[in-house]
PDB file of C-alpha atoms and ligand atoms in Angstrom:
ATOM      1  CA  UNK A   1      21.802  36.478 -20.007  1.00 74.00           C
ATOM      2  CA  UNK A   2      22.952  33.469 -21.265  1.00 89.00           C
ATOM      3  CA  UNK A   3      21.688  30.166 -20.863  1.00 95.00           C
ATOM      4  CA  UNK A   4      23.194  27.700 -18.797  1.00 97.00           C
ATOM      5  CA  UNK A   5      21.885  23.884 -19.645  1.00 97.00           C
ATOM      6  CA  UNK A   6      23.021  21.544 -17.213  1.00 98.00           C
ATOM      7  CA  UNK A   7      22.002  17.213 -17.105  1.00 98.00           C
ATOM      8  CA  UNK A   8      19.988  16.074 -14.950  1.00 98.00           C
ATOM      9  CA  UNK A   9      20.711  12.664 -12.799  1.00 95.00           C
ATOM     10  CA  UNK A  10      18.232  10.329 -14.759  1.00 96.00           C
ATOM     11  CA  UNK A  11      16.560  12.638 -17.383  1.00 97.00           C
ATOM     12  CA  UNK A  12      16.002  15.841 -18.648  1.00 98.00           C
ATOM     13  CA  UNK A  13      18.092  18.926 -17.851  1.00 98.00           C
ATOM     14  CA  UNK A  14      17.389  21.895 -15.481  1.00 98.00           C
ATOM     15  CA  UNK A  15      17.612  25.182 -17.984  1.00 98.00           C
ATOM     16  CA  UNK A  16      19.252  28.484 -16.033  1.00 98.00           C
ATOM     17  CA  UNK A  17      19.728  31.949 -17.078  1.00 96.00           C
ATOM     18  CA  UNK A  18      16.803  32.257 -18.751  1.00 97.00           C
ATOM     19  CA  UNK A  19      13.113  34.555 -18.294  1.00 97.00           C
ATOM     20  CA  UNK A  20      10.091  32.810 -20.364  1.00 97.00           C
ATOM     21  CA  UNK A  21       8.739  35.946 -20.555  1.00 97.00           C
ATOM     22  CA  UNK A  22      11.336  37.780 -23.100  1.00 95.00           C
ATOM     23  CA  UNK A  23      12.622  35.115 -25.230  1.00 95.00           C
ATOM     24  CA  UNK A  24      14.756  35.755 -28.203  1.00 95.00           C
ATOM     25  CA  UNK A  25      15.538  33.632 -30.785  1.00 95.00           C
ATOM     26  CA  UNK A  26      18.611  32.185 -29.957  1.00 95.00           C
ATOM     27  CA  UNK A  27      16.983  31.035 -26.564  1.00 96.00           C
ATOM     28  CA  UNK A  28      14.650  29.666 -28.853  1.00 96.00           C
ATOM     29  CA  UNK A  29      17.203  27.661 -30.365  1.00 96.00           C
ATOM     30  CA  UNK A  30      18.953  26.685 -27.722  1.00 96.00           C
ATOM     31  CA  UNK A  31      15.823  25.370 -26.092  1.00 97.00           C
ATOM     32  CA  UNK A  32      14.628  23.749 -29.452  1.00 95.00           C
ATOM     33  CA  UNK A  33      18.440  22.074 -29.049  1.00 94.00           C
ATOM     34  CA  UNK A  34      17.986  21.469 -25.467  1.00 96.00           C
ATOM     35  CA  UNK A  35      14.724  19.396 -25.716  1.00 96.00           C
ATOM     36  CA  UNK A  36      16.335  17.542 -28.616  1.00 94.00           C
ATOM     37  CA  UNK A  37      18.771  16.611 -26.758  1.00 95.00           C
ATOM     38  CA  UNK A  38      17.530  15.922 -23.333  1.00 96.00           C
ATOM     39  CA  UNK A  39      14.141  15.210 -23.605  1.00 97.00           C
ATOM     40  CA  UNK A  40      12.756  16.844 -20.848  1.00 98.00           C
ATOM     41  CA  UNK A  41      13.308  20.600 -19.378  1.00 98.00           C
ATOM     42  CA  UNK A  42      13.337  22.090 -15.926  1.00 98.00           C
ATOM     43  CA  UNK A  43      12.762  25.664 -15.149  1.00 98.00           C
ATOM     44  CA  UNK A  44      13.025  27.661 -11.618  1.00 98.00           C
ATOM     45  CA  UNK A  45      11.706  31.226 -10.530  1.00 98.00           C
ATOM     46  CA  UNK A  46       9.987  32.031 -13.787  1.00 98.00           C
ATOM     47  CA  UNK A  47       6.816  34.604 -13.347  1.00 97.00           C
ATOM     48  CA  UNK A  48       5.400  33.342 -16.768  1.00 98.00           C
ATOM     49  CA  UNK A  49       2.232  35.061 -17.468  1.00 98.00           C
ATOM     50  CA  UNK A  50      -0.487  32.961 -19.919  1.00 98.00           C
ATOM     51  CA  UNK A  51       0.141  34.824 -22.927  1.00 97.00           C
ATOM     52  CA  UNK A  52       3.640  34.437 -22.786  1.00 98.00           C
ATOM     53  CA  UNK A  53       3.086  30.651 -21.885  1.00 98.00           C
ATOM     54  CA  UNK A  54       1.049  30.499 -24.879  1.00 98.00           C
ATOM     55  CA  UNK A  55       4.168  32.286 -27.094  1.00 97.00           C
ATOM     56  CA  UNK A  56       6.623  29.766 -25.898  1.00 98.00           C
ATOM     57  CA  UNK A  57       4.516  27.075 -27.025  1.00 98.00           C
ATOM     58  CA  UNK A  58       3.811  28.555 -30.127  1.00 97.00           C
ATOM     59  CA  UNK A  59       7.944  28.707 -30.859  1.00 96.00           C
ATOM     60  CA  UNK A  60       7.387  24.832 -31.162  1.00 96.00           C
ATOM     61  CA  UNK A  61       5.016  24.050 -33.226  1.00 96.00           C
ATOM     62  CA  UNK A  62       0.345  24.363 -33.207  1.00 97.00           C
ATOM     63  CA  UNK A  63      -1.273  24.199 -29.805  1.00 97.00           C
ATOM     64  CA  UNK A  64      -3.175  21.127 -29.264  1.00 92.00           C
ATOM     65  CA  UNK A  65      -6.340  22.015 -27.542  1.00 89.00           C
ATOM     66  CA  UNK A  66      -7.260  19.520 -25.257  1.00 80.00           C
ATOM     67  CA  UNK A  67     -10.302  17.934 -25.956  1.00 77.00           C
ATOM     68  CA  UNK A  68     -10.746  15.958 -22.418  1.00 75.00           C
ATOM     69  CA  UNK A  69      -9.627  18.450 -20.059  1.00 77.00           C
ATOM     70  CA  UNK A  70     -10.659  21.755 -18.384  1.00 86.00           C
ATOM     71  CA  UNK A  71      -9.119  24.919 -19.955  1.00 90.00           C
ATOM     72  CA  UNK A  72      -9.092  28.374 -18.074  1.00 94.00           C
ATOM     73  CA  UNK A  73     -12.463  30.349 -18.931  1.00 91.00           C
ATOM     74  CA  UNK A  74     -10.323  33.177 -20.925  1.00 95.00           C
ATOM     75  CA  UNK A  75      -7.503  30.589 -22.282  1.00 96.00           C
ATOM     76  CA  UNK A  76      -8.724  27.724 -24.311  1.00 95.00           C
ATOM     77  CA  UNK A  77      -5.502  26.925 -25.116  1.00 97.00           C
ATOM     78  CA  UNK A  78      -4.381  26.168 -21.341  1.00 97.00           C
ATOM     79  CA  UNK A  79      -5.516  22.868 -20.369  1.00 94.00           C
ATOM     80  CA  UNK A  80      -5.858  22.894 -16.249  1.00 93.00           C
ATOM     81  CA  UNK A  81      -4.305  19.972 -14.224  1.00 94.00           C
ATOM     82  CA  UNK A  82      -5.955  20.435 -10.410  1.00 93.00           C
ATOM     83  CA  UNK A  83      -6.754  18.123  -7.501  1.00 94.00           C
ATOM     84  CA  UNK A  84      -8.448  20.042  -4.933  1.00 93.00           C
ATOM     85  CA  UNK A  85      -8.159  19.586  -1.572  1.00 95.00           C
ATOM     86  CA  UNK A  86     -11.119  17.146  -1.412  1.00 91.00           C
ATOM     87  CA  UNK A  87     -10.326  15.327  -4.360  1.00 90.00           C
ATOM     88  CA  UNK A  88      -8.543  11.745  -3.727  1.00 89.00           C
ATOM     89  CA  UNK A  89      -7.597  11.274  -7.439  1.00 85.00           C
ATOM     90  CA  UNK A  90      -5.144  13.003  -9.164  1.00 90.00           C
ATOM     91  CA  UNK A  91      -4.465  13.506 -13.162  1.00 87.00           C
ATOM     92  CA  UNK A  92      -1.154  11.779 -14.675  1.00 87.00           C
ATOM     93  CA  UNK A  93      -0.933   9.202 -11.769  1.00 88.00           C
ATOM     94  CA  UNK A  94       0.287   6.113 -14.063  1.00 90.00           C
ATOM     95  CA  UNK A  95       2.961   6.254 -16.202  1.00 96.00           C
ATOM     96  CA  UNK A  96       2.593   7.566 -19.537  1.00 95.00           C
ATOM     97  CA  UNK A  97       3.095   9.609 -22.456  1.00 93.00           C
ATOM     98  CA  UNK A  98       0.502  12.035 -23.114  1.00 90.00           C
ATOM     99  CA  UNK A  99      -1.408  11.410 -26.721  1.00 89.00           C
ATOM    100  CA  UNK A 100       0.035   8.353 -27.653  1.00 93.00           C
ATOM    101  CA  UNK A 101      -3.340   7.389 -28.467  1.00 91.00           C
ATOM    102  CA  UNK A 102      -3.280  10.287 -31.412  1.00 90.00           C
ATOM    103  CA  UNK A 103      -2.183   8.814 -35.097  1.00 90.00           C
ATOM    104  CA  UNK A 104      -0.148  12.046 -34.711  1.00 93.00           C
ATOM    105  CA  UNK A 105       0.310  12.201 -31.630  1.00 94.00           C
ATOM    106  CA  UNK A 106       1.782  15.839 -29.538  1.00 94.00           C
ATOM    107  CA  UNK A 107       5.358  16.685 -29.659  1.00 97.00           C
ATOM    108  CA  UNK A 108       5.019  17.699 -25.795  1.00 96.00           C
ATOM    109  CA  UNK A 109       3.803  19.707 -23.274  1.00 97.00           C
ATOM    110  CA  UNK A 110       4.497  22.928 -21.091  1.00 98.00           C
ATOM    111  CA  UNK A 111       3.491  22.267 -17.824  1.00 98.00           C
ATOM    112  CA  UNK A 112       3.602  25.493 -15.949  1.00 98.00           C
ATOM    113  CA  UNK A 113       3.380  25.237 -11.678  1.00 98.00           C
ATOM    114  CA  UNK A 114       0.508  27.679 -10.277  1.00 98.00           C
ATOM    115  CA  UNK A 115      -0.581  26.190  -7.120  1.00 98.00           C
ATOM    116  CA  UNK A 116       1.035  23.919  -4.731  1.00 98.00           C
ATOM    117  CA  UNK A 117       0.524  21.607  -2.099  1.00 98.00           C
ATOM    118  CA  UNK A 118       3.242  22.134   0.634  1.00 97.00           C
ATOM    119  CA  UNK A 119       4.942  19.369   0.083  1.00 96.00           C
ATOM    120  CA  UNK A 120       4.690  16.506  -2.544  1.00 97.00           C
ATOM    121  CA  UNK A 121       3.042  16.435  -5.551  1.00 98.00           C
ATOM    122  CA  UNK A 122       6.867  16.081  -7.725  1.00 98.00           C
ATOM    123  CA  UNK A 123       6.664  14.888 -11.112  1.00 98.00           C
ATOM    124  CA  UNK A 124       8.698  11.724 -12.190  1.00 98.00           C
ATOM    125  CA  UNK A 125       9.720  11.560 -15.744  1.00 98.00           C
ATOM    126  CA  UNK A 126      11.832   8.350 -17.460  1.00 98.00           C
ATOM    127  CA  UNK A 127      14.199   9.133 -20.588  1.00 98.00           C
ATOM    128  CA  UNK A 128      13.179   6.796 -23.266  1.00 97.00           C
ATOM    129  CA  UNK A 129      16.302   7.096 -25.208  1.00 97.00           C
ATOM    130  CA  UNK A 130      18.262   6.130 -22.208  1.00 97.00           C
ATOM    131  CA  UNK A 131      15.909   3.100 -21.637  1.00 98.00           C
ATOM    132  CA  UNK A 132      16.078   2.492 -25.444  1.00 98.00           C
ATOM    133  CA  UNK A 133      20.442   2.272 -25.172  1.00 97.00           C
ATOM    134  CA  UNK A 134      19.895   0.323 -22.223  1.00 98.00           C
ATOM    135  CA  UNK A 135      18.050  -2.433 -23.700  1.00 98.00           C
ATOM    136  CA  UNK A 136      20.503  -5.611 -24.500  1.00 97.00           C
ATOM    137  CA  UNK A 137      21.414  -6.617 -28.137  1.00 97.00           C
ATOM    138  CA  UNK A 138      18.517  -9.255 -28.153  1.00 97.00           C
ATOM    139  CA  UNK A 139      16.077  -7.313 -27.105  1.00 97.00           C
ATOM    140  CA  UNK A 140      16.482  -4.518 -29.286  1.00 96.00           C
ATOM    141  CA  UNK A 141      16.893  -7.038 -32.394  1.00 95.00           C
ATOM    142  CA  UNK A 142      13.427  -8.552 -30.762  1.00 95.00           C
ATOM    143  CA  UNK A 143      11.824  -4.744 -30.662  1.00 96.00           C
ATOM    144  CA  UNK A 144      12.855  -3.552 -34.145  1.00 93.00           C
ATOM    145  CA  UNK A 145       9.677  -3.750 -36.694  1.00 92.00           C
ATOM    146  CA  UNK A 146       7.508  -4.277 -33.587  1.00 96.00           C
ATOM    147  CA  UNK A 147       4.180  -2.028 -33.387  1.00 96.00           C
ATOM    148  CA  UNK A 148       1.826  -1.589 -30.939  1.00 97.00           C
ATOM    149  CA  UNK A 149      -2.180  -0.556 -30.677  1.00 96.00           C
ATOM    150  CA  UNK A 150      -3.108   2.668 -28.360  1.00 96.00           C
ATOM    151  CA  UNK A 151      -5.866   3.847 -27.193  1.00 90.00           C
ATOM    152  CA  UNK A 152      -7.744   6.901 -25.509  1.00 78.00           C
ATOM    153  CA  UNK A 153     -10.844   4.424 -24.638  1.00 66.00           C
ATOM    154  CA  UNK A 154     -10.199   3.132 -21.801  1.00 70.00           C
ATOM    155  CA  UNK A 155      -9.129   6.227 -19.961  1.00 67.00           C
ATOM    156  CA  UNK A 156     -11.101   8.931 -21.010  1.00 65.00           C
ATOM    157  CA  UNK A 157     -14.135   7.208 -22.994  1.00 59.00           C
ATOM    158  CA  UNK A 158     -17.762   6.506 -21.619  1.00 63.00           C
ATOM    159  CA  UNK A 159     -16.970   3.745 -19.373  1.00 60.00           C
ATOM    160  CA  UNK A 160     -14.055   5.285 -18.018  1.00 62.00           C
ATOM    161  CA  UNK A 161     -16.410   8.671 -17.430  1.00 65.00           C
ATOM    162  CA  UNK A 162     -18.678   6.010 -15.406  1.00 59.00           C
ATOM    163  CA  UNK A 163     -15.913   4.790 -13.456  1.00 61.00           C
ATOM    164  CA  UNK A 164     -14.812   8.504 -12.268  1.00 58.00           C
ATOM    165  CA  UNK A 165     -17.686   9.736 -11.610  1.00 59.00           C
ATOM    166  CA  UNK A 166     -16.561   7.077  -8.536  1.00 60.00           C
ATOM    167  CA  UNK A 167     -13.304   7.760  -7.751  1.00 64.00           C
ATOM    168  CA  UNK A 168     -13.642  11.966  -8.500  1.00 68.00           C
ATOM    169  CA  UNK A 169     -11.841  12.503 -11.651  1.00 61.00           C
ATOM    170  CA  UNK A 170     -15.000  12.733 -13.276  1.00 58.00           C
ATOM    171  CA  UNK A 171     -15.792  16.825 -13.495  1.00 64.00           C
ATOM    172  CA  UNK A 172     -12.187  17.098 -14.552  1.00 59.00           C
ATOM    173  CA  UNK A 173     -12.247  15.519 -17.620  1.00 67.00           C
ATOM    174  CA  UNK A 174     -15.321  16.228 -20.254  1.00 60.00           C
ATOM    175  CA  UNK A 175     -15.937  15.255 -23.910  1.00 66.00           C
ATOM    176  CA  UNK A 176     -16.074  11.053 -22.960  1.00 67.00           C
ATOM    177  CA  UNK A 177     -18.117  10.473 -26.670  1.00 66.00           C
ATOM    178  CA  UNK A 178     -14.927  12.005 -28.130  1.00 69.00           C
ATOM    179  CA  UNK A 179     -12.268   9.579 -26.585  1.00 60.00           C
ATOM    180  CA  UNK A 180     -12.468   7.454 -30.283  1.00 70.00           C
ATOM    181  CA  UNK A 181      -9.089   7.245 -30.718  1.00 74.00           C
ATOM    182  CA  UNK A 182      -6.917   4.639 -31.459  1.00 83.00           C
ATOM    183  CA  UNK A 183      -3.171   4.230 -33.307  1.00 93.00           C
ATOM    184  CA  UNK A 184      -0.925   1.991 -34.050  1.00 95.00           C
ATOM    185  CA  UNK A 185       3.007   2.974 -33.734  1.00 96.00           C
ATOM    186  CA  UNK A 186       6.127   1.413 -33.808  1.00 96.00           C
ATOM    187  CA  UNK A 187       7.662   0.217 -30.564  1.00 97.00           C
ATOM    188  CA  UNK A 188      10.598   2.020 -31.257  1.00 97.00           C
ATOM    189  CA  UNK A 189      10.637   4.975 -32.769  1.00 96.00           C
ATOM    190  CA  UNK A 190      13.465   7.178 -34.481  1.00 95.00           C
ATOM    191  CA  UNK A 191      12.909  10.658 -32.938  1.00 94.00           C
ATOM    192  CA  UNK A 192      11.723  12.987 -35.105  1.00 89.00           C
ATOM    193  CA  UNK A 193      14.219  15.969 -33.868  1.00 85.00           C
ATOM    194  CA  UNK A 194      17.569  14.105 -32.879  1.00 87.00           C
ATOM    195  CA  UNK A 195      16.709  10.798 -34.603  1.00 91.00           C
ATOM    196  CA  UNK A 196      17.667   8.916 -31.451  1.00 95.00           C
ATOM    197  CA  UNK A 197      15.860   5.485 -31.180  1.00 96.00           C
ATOM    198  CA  UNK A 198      13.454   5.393 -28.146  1.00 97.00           C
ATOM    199  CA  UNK A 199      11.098   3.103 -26.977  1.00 97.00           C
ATOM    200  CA  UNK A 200       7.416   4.229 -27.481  1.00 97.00           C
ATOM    201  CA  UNK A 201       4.784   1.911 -25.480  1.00 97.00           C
ATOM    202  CA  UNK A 202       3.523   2.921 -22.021  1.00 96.00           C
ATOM    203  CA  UNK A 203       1.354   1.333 -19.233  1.00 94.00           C
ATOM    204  CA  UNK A 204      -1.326   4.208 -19.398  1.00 92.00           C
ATOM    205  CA  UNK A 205      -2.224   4.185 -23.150  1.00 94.00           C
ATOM    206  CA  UNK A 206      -0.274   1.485 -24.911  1.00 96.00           C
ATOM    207  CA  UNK A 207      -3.088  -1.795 -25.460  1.00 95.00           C
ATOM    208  CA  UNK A 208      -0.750  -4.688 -26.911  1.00 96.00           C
ATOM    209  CA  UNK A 209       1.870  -5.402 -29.336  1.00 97.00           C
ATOM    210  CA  UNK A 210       0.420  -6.034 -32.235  1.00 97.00           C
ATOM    211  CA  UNK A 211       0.170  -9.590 -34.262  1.00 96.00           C
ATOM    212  CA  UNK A 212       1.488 -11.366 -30.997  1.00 96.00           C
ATOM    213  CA  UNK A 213      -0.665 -13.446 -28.847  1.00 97.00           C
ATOM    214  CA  UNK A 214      -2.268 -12.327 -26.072  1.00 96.00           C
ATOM    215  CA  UNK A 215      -0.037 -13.692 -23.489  1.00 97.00           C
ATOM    216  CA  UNK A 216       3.643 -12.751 -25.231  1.00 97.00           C
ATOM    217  CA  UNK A 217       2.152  -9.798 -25.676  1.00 97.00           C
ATOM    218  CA  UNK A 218       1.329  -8.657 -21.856  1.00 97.00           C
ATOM    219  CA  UNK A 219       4.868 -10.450 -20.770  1.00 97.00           C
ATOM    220  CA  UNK A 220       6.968  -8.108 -23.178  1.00 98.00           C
ATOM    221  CA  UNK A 221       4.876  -4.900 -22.488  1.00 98.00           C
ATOM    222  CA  UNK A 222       5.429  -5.999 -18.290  1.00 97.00           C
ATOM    223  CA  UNK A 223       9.384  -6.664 -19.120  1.00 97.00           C
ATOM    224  CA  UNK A 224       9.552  -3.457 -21.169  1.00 98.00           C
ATOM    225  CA  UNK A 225       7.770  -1.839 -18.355  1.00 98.00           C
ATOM    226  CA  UNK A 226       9.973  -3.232 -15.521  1.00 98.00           C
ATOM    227  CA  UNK A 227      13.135  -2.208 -17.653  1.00 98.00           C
ATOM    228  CA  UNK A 228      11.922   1.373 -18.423  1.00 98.00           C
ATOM    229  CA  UNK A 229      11.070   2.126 -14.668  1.00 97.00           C
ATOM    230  CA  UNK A 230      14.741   1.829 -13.677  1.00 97.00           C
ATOM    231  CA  UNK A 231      16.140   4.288 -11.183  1.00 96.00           C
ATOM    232  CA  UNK A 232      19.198   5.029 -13.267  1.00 97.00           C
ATOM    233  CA  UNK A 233      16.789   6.588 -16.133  1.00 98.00           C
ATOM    234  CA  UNK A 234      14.279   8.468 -13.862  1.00 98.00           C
ATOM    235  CA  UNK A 235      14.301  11.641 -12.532  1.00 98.00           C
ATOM    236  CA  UNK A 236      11.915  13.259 -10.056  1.00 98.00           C
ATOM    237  CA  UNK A 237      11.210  16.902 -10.441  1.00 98.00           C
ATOM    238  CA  UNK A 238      10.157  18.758  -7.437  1.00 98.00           C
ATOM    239  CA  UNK A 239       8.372  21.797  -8.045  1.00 98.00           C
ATOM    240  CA  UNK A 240       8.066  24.954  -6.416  1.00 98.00           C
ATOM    241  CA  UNK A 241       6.864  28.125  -7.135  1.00 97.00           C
ATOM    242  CA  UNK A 242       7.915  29.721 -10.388  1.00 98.00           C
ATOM    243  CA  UNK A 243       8.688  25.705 -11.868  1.00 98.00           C
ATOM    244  CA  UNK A 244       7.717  24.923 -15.455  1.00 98.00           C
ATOM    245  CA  UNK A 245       8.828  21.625 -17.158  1.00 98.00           C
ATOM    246  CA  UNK A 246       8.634  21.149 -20.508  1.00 98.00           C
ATOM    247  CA  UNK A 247       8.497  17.602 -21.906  1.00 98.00           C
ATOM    248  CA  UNK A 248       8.814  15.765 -25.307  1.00 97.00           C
ATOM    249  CA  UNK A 249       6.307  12.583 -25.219  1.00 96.00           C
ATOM    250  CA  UNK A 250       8.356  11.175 -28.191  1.00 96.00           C
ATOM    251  CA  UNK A 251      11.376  10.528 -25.654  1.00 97.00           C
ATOM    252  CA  UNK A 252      10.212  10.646 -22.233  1.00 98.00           C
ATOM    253  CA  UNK A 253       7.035   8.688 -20.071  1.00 97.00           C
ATOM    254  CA  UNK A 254       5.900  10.918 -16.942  1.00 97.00           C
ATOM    255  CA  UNK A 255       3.897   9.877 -13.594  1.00 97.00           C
ATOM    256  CA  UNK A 256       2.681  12.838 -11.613  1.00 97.00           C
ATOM    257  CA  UNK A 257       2.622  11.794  -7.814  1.00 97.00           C
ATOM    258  CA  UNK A 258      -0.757  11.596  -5.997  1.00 96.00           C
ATOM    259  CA  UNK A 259       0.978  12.286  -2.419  1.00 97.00           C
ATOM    260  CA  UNK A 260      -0.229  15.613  -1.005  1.00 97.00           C
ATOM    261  CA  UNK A 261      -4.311  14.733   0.038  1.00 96.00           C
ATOM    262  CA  UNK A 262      -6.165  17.059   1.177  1.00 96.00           C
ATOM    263  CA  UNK A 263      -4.122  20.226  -0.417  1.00 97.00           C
ATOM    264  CA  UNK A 264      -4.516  22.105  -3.864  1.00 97.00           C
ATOM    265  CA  UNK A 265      -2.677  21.458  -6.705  1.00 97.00           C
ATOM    266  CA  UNK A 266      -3.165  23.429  -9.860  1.00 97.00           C
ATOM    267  CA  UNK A 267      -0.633  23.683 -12.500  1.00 97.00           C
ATOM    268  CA  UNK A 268      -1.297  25.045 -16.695  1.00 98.00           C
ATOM    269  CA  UNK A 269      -0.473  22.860 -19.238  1.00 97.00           C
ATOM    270  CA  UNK A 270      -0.027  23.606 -23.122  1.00 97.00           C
ATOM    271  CA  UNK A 271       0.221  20.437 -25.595  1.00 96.00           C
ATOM    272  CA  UNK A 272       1.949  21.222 -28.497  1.00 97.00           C
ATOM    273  CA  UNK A 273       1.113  19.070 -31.859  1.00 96.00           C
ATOM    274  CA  UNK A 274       3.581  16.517 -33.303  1.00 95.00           C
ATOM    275  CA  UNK A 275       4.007  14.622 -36.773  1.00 93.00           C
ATOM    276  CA  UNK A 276       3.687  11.144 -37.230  1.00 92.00           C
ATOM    277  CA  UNK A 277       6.024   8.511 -36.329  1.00 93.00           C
ATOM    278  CA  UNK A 278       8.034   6.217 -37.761  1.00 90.00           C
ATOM    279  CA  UNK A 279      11.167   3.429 -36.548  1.00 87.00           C
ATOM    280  CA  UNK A 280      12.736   3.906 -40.078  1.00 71.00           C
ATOM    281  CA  UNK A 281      16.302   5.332 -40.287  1.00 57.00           C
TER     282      UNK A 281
HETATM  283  C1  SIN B 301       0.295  15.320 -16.753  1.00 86.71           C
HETATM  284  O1  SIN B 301       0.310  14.106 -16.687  1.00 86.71           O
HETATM  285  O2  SIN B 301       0.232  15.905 -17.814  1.00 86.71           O
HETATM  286  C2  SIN B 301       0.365  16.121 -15.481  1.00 86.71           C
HETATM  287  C3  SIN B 301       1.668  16.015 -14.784  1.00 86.71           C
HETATM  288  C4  SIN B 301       1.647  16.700 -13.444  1.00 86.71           C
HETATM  289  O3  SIN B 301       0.608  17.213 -13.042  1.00 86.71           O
HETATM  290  O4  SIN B 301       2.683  16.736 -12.804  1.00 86.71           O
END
């Protein structure tokens, strides 16, 4: 077989020709390429079994296992992303980019579709890198030596843990006592793998930019915001059975939609570890 990568409007790329389950290591490579190059990568009709979702992710670096979420009983490594069909909540429902709380934080994540709702549910993810190049002159001159605070507090610490045990997220995340985390990165980042620039603050995690006041702050993190959210740099992935995306959080934000109530939604998601980051050239 051999692998057909073709751009996607907005972000990403949809990856054909291709079975996850009998990789070699040129596919390897031209995946490793792929994500380099796109940022984010979209997979039909693939039977992927656990172990072999595990393999894949192991191609790319450590597994990061998830300290707030469920795993599967026999699979710690597989971190499970469900909304059943009583739940209101779902997981992923503001934009974000997963670990950006982590002084390290993950290189990405293999998100692997094993239930679905019959319709909805689609997965929006912005290209960074194409939100970076769209950024005027000014504004990037503005940005560059720029860092910002992040935390994992707010969202999956004890108060947060109060808060869902209200709105229903609560038995799906656990570990609240161990959401310490906090970092400071640059607000644009050189990628690690193609050394693009990319902007790297986002509305879930990011807290401020740091050594501005309070209010310049929140108005550049709201204009960044409004910029990134563009149509022209978004693209919505709608899964169906056999999909598996595979992201990079150092060049994309994703927002998982929350439309399908009252249906399940279950998909398997590997986080692989990254390396820190840095804005320098
Ligand atoms: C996530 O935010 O990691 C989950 C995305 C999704 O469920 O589509």
């Amino acid at each position: 077989m051999t692998i057909e990568v073709t751009a996607a409007h907005g972000a990403g790329a949809y990856i054909a020709g291709v079975d996850l389950n009998t990789l070699n290591k040129t596919d390897i490579d031209t995946l490793r390429k792929s994500l380099g190059d796109y940022g984010v990568l979209f997979f039909r009709d693939q039977a992927i079994t656990c172990e072999n979702h595990i393999r894949l992710a192991e191609q790319f670096g450590r597994i990061n296992i998830n300290r707030f979420f469920t795993a599967l009983p026999d699979y710690p490594q597989i971190a499970q992303v469900l909304k059943e069909p009583d739940q209101t909540q779902n997981i992923g429902e503001l934009w974000h980019t997963d670990h950006s709380y982590d002084q390290i934080p993950a290189l990405g994540s293999i998100l692997v579709a094993r239930e679905l709702p019959q319709s909805g549910g689609d997965t929006l993810f912005i290209s960074m890198i194409a939100a970076y190049n769209g950024l005027d002159a000014s504004m990037r001159k503005h940005l560059q030596g720029l860092t910002a605070t992040h935390s994992s507090r707010h969202v999956f610490g004890t108060k947060a843990l109060k808060r869902h045990s209200q709105d229903d997220l609560g038995g799906r995340f656990k570990n609240a006592d161990a959401a310490t985390q906090d970092s400071i990165h640059p607000v644009i980042i050189r990628h690690p793998i193609s050394g693009a620039q990319a902007i790297y603050v986002n509305p879930q995690f990011t807290l401020h930019i740091n050594n501005l006041p309070a209010d310049e702050s929140n108005s550049l993190l709201i204009e960044l915001y409004e910029h990134c959210k563009q149509e022209a740099y978004q693209h919505r992935f709608e899964w169906k059975p056999g999909s598996v995306a595979f992201w990079d959080n150092r060049a994309t934000w994703h927002q998982a939609l929350n439309d399908y109530q009252g249906e399940r939604r279950l998909m398997h998601r590997i986080t692989i570890e990254g390396q820190p980051l840095t804005g320098r050239i």
